[in-house]
Amino acid sequence: MRSFLVGALLLMAVGCETLGFYGQAVSGQWEILHAKQSSELLIESPSTDAALRAQLQQVQFLLAFARENLDLDPKHRYSSYARIDRKFVVWNVFATLEFSTDPIRWCYPIAGCATYRGYFKHDNADQYARHLAGQRRDTLVGGVAAYSTLGWFDDPVLSTFVDWPDTDLAGLIFHELAHSRLFVPGDTAFNEGFASFVERRGVMEWLRAAHDQARIDAMRARWNKSDRFVAYLLEWRDELQRLYDQPINTFARRLLKDELLGAVERCYRGNSEQLGNQDWFFESGKLSNARFVPLAAYNEMRDSFEALFVEAGESWPHFYAKAAELGRLKTDARTKELKDLEHRHRAGRVTDSGTVSCAALVF
């Protein structure tokens, strides 16, 4: 019933041209709620697959850890399980203008504005991306294994991620619970940076509690490699923006854009030893501005929240209180505070020594 009430409010709040989008959102959410089964009953049932039972039990352990050690209250979230017959639960569309690395934003009645538009069917997401591409927008369609309803519903464990390795499963649970702890409508970078920090710190504290030094070292090595690759790509994104800011004609911009995007992959291929195996980034088709949007959203602010955690005395309640204070600021002031935080703590941080150098175009 609650699903239909929220859906009705959404549909009344928008014009006819977006009724289809909100209709599919209500239908997709209802499908998930309708498929929910109690995790406790599934664990107790002798007919439940042993692997599924073990994973649902692991989720319960992770929820208890989040409550007791990360000051995250799951309430009834992830206390149920829903099987859906697809690889991803949602496909997000990201987009930019042809000559900009800034994301296009879409605004919604409850969640505010965001730098993505989500669809429960891949075909619908792909169709919308093609529509934007017809307007000379750069687009990306990316599959998502989980999302948060921000406390509107008791989100279930989904078949799209239930069988993930336990460190990845822990990270996802902590990340999504963080969204319910604090969410600032209209600021995707803040929300994802905040949740991504809670995810990493939570996983590290969970491994420390298990006294598993081998996996702590493995996760640090994995994150260091990932961070090096992200930093590499964001430097190229900035190079693209410098190109777009030049006073040159459209034809020249397009030629130089294609050359610069091609250089991104060529540089990667020549430095794969330092950057690690990151072929996944180049396997989804031609590179475009839009490919950098989710990369920036999930990574650019994370170090700022790490700095905030240190300034909060590494106390989760104090950290959340300080983050909430930032969330109440206006967007520009909030962004400035986060950048200042990172700068204040950058000098004392140990950085990865691996460097990548390519003969890039300079504008």
Short mmCIF file of C-alpha atoms in Angstrom, two decimals:
data_model
loop_
_atom_site.label_atom_id
_atom_site.label_comp_id
_atom_site.label_asym_id
_atom_site.label_seq_id
_atom_site.Cartn_x
_atom_site.Cartn_y
_atom_site.Cartn_z
CA MET A 1 0.00 0.00 0.00
CA ARG A 2 2.76 2.43 0.91
CA SER A 3 4.36 1.79 -2.48
CA PHE A 4 1.19 2.79 -4.29
CA LEU A 5 0.69 5.89 -2.14
CA VAL A 6 4.20 7.15 -2.79
CA GLY A 7 3.82 6.29 -6.46
CA ALA A 8 0.56 8.19 -6.71
CA LEU A 9 2.13 11.26 -5.13
CA LEU A 10 5.01 11.09 -7.59
CA LEU A 11 2.71 10.78 -10.55
CA MET A 12 0.61 13.74 -9.43
CA ALA A 13 3.71 15.87 -9.00
CA VAL A 14 4.98 15.69 -12.58
CA GLY A 15 3.80 16.53 -16.05
CA CYS A 16 2.58 14.16 -18.71
CA GLU A 17 5.98 13.89 -20.43
CA THR A 18 7.50 12.15 -17.41
CA LEU A 19 4.57 9.95 -16.41
CA GLY A 20 6.16 6.99 -18.18
CA PHE A 21 9.40 7.39 -16.26
CA TYR A 22 7.71 7.54 -12.85
CA GLY A 23 5.29 4.78 -13.82
CA GLN A 24 8.16 2.37 -14.48
CA ALA A 25 9.77 3.43 -11.18
CA VAL A 26 6.61 2.60 -9.20
CA SER A 27 6.16 -0.68 -11.09
CA GLY A 28 9.79 -1.68 -10.55
CA GLN A 29 9.69 -0.92 -6.84
CA TRP A 30 6.44 -2.85 -6.45
CA GLU A 31 8.02 -5.88 -8.16
CA ILE A 32 10.79 -5.92 -5.56
CA LEU A 33 8.45 -5.47 -2.61
CA HIS A 34 6.17 -8.21 -3.94
CA ALA A 35 9.13 -10.64 -4.24
CA LYS A 36 10.34 -10.15 -0.64
CA GLN A 37 10.66 -13.16 1.67
CA SER A 38 11.69 -13.09 5.31
CA SER A 39 15.40 -13.84 5.66
CA GLU A 40 14.81 -15.43 9.05
CA LEU A 41 12.26 -17.86 7.63
CA LEU A 42 14.52 -18.67 4.69
CA ILE A 43 17.42 -19.40 7.04
CA GLU A 44 15.23 -21.71 9.13
CA SER A 45 13.70 -23.51 6.15
CA PRO A 46 15.34 -26.88 5.28
CA SER A 47 14.48 -26.30 1.62
CA THR A 48 16.64 -23.18 1.33
CA ASP A 49 19.81 -23.58 -0.70
CA ALA A 50 22.79 -23.91 1.64
CA ALA A 51 24.79 -21.20 -0.12
CA LEU A 52 21.89 -18.73 0.08
CA ARG A 53 21.36 -19.56 3.75
CA ALA A 54 25.03 -18.87 4.49
CA GLN A 55 24.95 -15.53 2.69
CA LEU A 56 21.77 -14.41 4.45
CA GLN A 57 23.36 -15.31 7.78
CA GLN A 58 26.42 -13.29 6.78
CA VAL A 59 24.19 -10.30 6.05
CA GLN A 60 22.74 -10.60 9.54
CA PHE A 61 26.25 -10.56 11.02
CA LEU A 62 27.13 -7.49 8.93
CA LEU A 63 23.98 -5.66 10.03
CA ALA A 64 24.82 -6.38 13.67
CA PHE A 65 28.35 -5.10 13.12
CA ALA A 66 27.06 -1.92 11.47
CA ARG A 67 24.71 -1.28 14.38
CA GLU A 68 27.24 -1.97 17.12
CA ASN A 69 30.43 -0.56 15.58
CA LEU A 70 29.54 1.96 12.84
CA ASP A 71 26.58 3.68 14.53
CA LEU A 72 24.34 2.69 11.60
CA ASP A 73 20.83 1.55 12.49
CA PRO A 74 19.50 -0.86 9.84
CA LYS A 75 16.05 -0.98 11.47
CA HIS A 76 14.31 -3.61 9.28
CA ARG A 77 16.44 -3.07 6.19
CA TYR A 78 18.00 -6.18 4.66
CA SER A 79 15.90 -8.44 6.87
CA SER A 80 14.27 -9.95 3.78
CA TYR A 81 15.38 -11.40 0.47
CA ALA A 82 14.06 -10.84 -3.06
CA ARG A 83 15.02 -12.83 -6.10
CA ILE A 84 14.80 -10.92 -9.38
CA ASP A 85 15.60 -12.57 -12.69
CA ARG A 86 18.23 -10.18 -14.03
CA LYS A 87 21.86 -9.23 -13.43
CA PHE A 88 21.15 -5.69 -12.24
CA VAL A 89 18.23 -4.21 -10.38
CA VAL A 90 18.46 -0.79 -12.07
CA TRP A 91 20.27 0.74 -15.02
CA ASN A 92 21.37 4.35 -14.59
CA VAL A 93 21.74 6.79 -17.45
CA PHE A 94 24.51 9.38 -17.14
CA ALA A 95 24.93 12.21 -19.61
CA THR A 96 26.88 15.37 -20.40
CA LEU A 97 26.80 18.01 -23.10
CA GLU A 98 28.99 17.25 -26.10
CA PHE A 99 31.73 19.64 -24.95
CA SER A 100 31.55 19.46 -21.17
CA THR A 101 32.57 17.04 -18.43
CA ASP A 102 29.90 18.42 -16.08
CA PRO A 103 27.01 15.96 -15.62
CA ILE A 104 23.47 16.70 -16.68
CA ARG A 105 21.14 16.67 -13.67
CA TRP A 106 17.58 15.41 -13.36
CA CYS A 107 15.26 16.51 -10.56
CA TYR A 108 12.75 14.37 -8.70
CA PRO A 109 9.90 15.25 -6.29
CA ILE A 110 11.36 13.57 -3.19
CA ALA A 111 15.08 12.85 -3.69
CA GLY A 112 15.95 16.20 -5.25
CA CYS A 113 18.29 16.50 -8.23
CA ALA A 114 20.80 13.82 -9.20
CA THR A 115 23.37 13.21 -11.92
CA TYR A 116 21.68 10.02 -13.14
CA ARG A 117 18.28 8.73 -14.23
CA GLY A 118 17.39 5.17 -13.21
CA TYR A 119 15.35 2.56 -15.07
CA PHE A 120 14.29 -0.91 -13.95
CA LYS A 121 14.59 -2.23 -17.53
CA HIS A 122 17.73 -2.04 -19.60
CA ASP A 123 15.80 -1.42 -22.82
CA ASN A 124 14.16 1.67 -21.32
CA ALA A 125 17.50 3.04 -20.15
CA ASP A 126 19.08 2.33 -23.52
CA GLN A 127 16.19 3.98 -25.34
CA TYR A 128 16.51 7.13 -23.24
CA ALA A 129 20.28 7.20 -23.74
CA ARG A 130 19.76 6.98 -27.53
CA HIS A 131 17.27 9.84 -27.29
CA LEU A 132 19.89 11.98 -25.54
CA ALA A 133 22.59 10.92 -28.00
CA GLY A 134 20.31 12.19 -30.79
CA GLN A 135 20.61 15.60 -29.15
CA ARG A 136 24.43 15.31 -29.25
CA ARG A 137 24.71 14.38 -25.60
CA ASP A 138 27.44 12.03 -24.44
CA THR A 139 25.77 9.14 -22.60
CA LEU A 140 26.52 6.08 -20.49
CA VAL A 141 24.19 3.30 -19.32
CA GLY A 142 25.49 1.53 -16.23
CA GLY A 143 23.99 -1.43 -14.37
CA VAL A 144 23.46 -1.14 -10.60
CA ALA A 145 23.24 -4.13 -8.24
CA ALA A 146 21.60 -2.25 -5.35
CA TYR A 147 20.10 1.10 -4.44
CA SER A 148 18.71 2.75 -1.34
CA THR A 149 15.11 3.93 -0.90
CA LEU A 150 16.41 6.19 1.91
CA GLY A 151 14.17 4.65 4.53
CA TRP A 152 10.91 4.84 2.58
CA PHE A 153 10.89 1.05 2.39
CA ASP A 154 12.67 -1.82 4.12
CA ASP A 155 15.12 -2.61 1.35
CA PRO A 156 15.66 -6.36 0.87
CA VAL A 157 18.80 -8.30 0.09
CA LEU A 158 18.66 -8.85 -3.67
CA SER A 159 19.75 -11.77 -5.81
CA THR A 160 21.86 -9.27 -7.78
CA PHE A 161 24.41 -9.06 -4.96
CA VAL A 162 23.65 -11.77 -2.37
CA ASP A 163 26.42 -14.06 -3.62
CA TRP A 164 29.15 -11.42 -3.67
CA PRO A 165 32.42 -12.13 -1.77
CA ASP A 166 32.04 -11.10 1.86
CA THR A 167 34.24 -7.98 1.69
CA ASP A 168 32.24 -6.69 -1.29
CA LEU A 169 28.98 -7.63 0.39
CA ALA A 170 30.06 -5.82 3.56
CA GLY A 171 30.99 -2.73 1.57
CA LEU A 172 27.65 -2.64 -0.20
CA ILE A 173 25.66 -3.05 3.02
CA PHE A 174 27.63 -0.31 4.80
CA HIS A 175 27.37 1.98 1.76
CA GLU A 176 23.60 1.68 1.44
CA LEU A 177 23.03 2.03 5.20
CA ALA A 178 25.10 5.21 5.08
CA HIS A 179 22.67 6.69 2.56
CA SER A 180 19.86 6.16 5.06
CA ARG A 181 21.97 7.76 7.81
CA LEU A 182 22.55 10.96 5.83
CA PHE A 183 21.31 12.08 2.44
CA VAL A 184 21.43 15.62 1.03
CA PRO A 185 18.86 16.09 -1.76
CA GLY A 186 20.44 17.41 -4.92
CA ASP A 187 24.12 16.70 -4.15
CA THR A 188 25.18 13.39 -5.71
CA ALA A 189 28.90 13.97 -5.14
CA PHE A 190 28.37 14.64 -1.42
CA ASN A 191 26.08 11.66 -0.93
CA GLU A 192 28.25 9.17 -2.81
CA GLY A 193 31.50 10.48 -1.35
CA PHE A 194 30.05 10.17 2.15
CA ALA A 195 28.71 6.64 1.58
CA SER A 196 31.90 5.52 -0.18
CA PHE A 197 34.00 6.62 2.80
CA VAL A 198 31.70 4.82 5.26
CA GLU A 199 31.92 1.75 3.03
CA ARG A 200 35.72 1.60 3.02
CA ARG A 201 36.20 2.52 6.65
CA GLY A 202 33.48 0.09 7.67
CA VAL A 203 35.07 -2.78 5.76
CA MET A 204 38.46 -2.01 7.30
CA GLU A 205 37.02 -1.94 10.84
CA TRP A 206 35.17 -5.19 10.16
CA LEU A 207 38.38 -6.91 9.02
CA ARG A 208 40.28 -5.52 12.00
CA ALA A 209 37.64 -6.89 14.35
CA ALA A 210 38.24 -10.31 12.76
CA HIS A 211 42.02 -9.86 13.21
CA ASP A 212 42.44 -10.77 9.54
CA GLN A 213 45.68 -8.99 8.64
CA ALA A 214 46.11 -10.87 5.37
CA ARG A 215 42.81 -9.58 4.01
CA ILE A 216 43.46 -6.10 5.40
CA ASP A 217 46.68 -5.99 3.38
CA ALA A 218 44.89 -7.39 0.32
CA MET A 219 42.12 -4.78 0.51
CA ARG A 220 44.60 -1.94 0.93
CA ALA A 221 46.53 -3.12 -2.12
CA ARG A 222 43.30 -3.41 -4.11
CA TRP A 223 42.15 0.08 -3.11
CA ASN A 224 45.55 1.62 -3.81
CA LYS A 225 45.49 0.22 -7.33
CA SER A 226 41.92 1.37 -7.87
CA ASP A 227 42.67 4.86 -6.53
CA ARG A 228 45.68 5.19 -8.81
CA PHE A 229 43.53 4.33 -11.83
CA VAL A 230 40.79 6.75 -10.76
CA ALA A 231 43.33 9.56 -10.29
CA TYR A 232 44.71 8.79 -13.74
CA LEU A 233 41.27 9.04 -15.35
CA LEU A 234 40.28 12.21 -13.51
CA GLU A 235 43.47 13.89 -14.74
CA TRP A 236 42.41 13.07 -18.29
CA ARG A 237 38.91 14.38 -17.55
CA ASP A 238 40.44 17.68 -16.50
CA GLU A 239 42.50 17.68 -19.71
CA LEU A 240 39.26 17.26 -21.68
CA GLN A 241 37.67 20.20 -19.89
CA ARG A 242 40.68 22.36 -20.70
CA LEU A 243 40.15 21.49 -24.35
CA TYR A 244 36.47 22.41 -24.20
CA ASP A 245 37.31 25.76 -22.63
CA GLN A 246 39.47 26.77 -25.62
CA PRO A 247 38.08 29.31 -28.14
CA ILE A 248 38.12 26.97 -31.13
CA ASN A 249 35.37 25.99 -33.56
CA THR A 250 33.09 22.99 -33.22
CA PHE A 251 34.74 20.96 -35.97
CA ALA A 252 38.19 21.32 -34.39
CA ARG A 253 36.78 20.52 -30.95
CA ARG A 254 35.31 17.25 -32.22
CA LEU A 255 38.55 16.17 -33.86
CA LEU A 256 40.63 17.01 -30.79
CA LYS A 257 38.08 15.39 -28.46
CA ASP A 258 38.30 12.11 -30.40
CA GLU A 259 42.10 12.26 -30.34
CA LEU A 260 42.23 12.98 -26.61
CA LEU A 261 39.77 10.20 -25.72
CA GLY A 262 41.82 7.81 -27.84
CA ALA A 263 44.95 8.89 -25.96
CA VAL A 264 43.33 7.89 -22.66
CA GLU A 265 43.27 4.23 -23.67
CA ARG A 266 46.63 4.31 -25.44
CA CYS A 267 48.24 5.74 -22.33
CA TYR A 268 46.55 3.08 -20.19
CA ARG A 269 47.78 0.27 -22.44
CA GLY A 270 51.32 1.59 -22.13
CA ASN A 271 51.14 1.79 -18.33
CA SER A 272 49.07 -1.25 -17.46
CA GLU A 273 51.70 -2.52 -15.02
CA GLN A 274 51.32 0.58 -12.82
CA LEU A 275 47.55 0.85 -13.30
CA GLY A 276 46.71 -2.83 -12.99
CA ASN A 277 44.11 -4.77 -14.91
CA GLN A 278 41.38 -2.17 -15.45
CA ASP A 279 40.18 -3.32 -18.88
CA TRP A 280 36.57 -3.18 -17.69
CA PHE A 281 36.60 0.60 -18.15
CA PHE A 282 37.35 0.27 -21.86
CA GLU A 283 35.15 -2.72 -22.67
CA SER A 284 31.77 -0.94 -22.70
CA GLY A 285 32.18 0.83 -26.01
CA LYS A 286 33.60 4.17 -27.11
CA LEU A 287 34.84 6.50 -24.40
CA SER A 288 32.92 9.71 -23.84
CA ASN A 289 32.54 12.52 -21.32
CA ALA A 290 29.76 10.57 -19.61
CA ARG A 291 32.10 7.71 -18.68
CA PHE A 292 33.80 10.02 -16.17
CA VAL A 293 30.58 11.07 -14.37
CA PRO A 294 30.02 8.10 -12.00
CA LEU A 295 33.78 7.77 -11.52
CA ALA A 296 33.93 11.32 -10.14
CA ALA A 297 30.72 11.03 -8.12
CA TYR A 298 31.90 8.01 -6.12
CA ASN A 299 35.52 9.04 -5.64
CA GLU A 300 36.18 12.79 -5.66
CA MET A 301 34.79 13.57 -2.19
CA ARG A 302 35.79 10.38 -0.38
CA ASP A 303 39.14 11.73 0.85
CA SER A 304 37.38 14.81 2.22
CA PHE A 305 35.19 12.61 4.39
CA GLU A 306 38.24 10.67 5.52
CA ALA A 307 39.69 14.00 6.66
CA LEU A 308 36.42 14.86 8.38
CA PHE A 309 36.51 11.53 10.23
CA VAL A 310 40.01 12.33 11.52
CA GLU A 311 38.89 15.79 12.65
CA ALA A 312 35.94 14.14 14.42
CA GLY A 313 38.40 12.12 16.52
CA GLU A 314 37.51 8.96 14.54
CA SER A 315 34.21 8.89 16.42
CA TRP A 316 31.30 7.77 14.29
CA PRO A 317 28.64 9.86 16.15
CA HIS A 318 30.80 12.98 15.95
CA PHE A 319 31.59 12.28 12.29
CA TYR A 320 27.93 11.94 11.37
CA ALA A 321 27.10 15.13 13.27
CA LYS A 322 29.82 17.06 11.42
CA ALA A 323 28.74 15.60 8.08
CA ALA A 324 25.15 16.62 8.80
CA GLU A 325 26.35 20.16 9.53
CA LEU A 326 28.01 20.25 6.12
CA GLY A 327 24.84 18.90 4.58
CA ARG A 328 22.90 21.91 5.84
CA LEU A 329 25.18 24.36 4.02
CA LYS A 330 24.44 25.71 0.57
CA THR A 331 26.03 23.67 -2.21
CA ASP A 332 28.93 26.02 -3.02
CA ALA A 333 29.82 26.52 0.65
CA ARG A 334 29.59 22.77 1.29
CA THR A 335 31.88 21.97 -1.65
CA LYS A 336 34.42 24.57 -0.51
CA GLU A 337 34.46 23.17 3.04
CA LEU A 338 35.03 19.64 1.73
CA LYS A 339 37.89 20.76 -0.52
CA ASP A 340 39.45 22.68 2.37
CA LEU A 341 39.22 19.55 4.51
CA GLU A 342 41.09 17.51 1.95
CA HIS A 343 43.79 20.16 1.54
CA ARG A 344 44.34 20.44 5.29
CA HIS A 345 44.99 16.72 5.59
CA ARG A 346 46.71 16.03 2.27
CA ALA A 347 50.22 16.88 3.52
CA GLY A 348 50.06 14.25 6.24
CA ARG A 349 48.72 11.45 4.08
CA VAL A 350 50.83 8.63 2.69
CA THR A 351 50.24 8.50 -1.06
CA ASP A 352 50.77 5.65 -3.48
CA SER A 353 54.19 5.93 -5.13
CA GLY A 354 53.12 4.61 -8.53
CA THR A 355 53.04 7.30 -11.20
CA VAL A 356 51.83 7.35 -14.77
CA SER A 357 53.24 9.72 -17.37
CA CYS A 358 52.10 10.10 -20.95
CA ALA A 359 52.74 12.64 -23.66
CA ALA A 360 49.24 14.09 -23.50
CA LEU A 361 47.88 16.96 -25.51
CA VAL A 362 48.28 20.22 -23.64
CA PHE A 363 45.81 23.07 -23.97
#
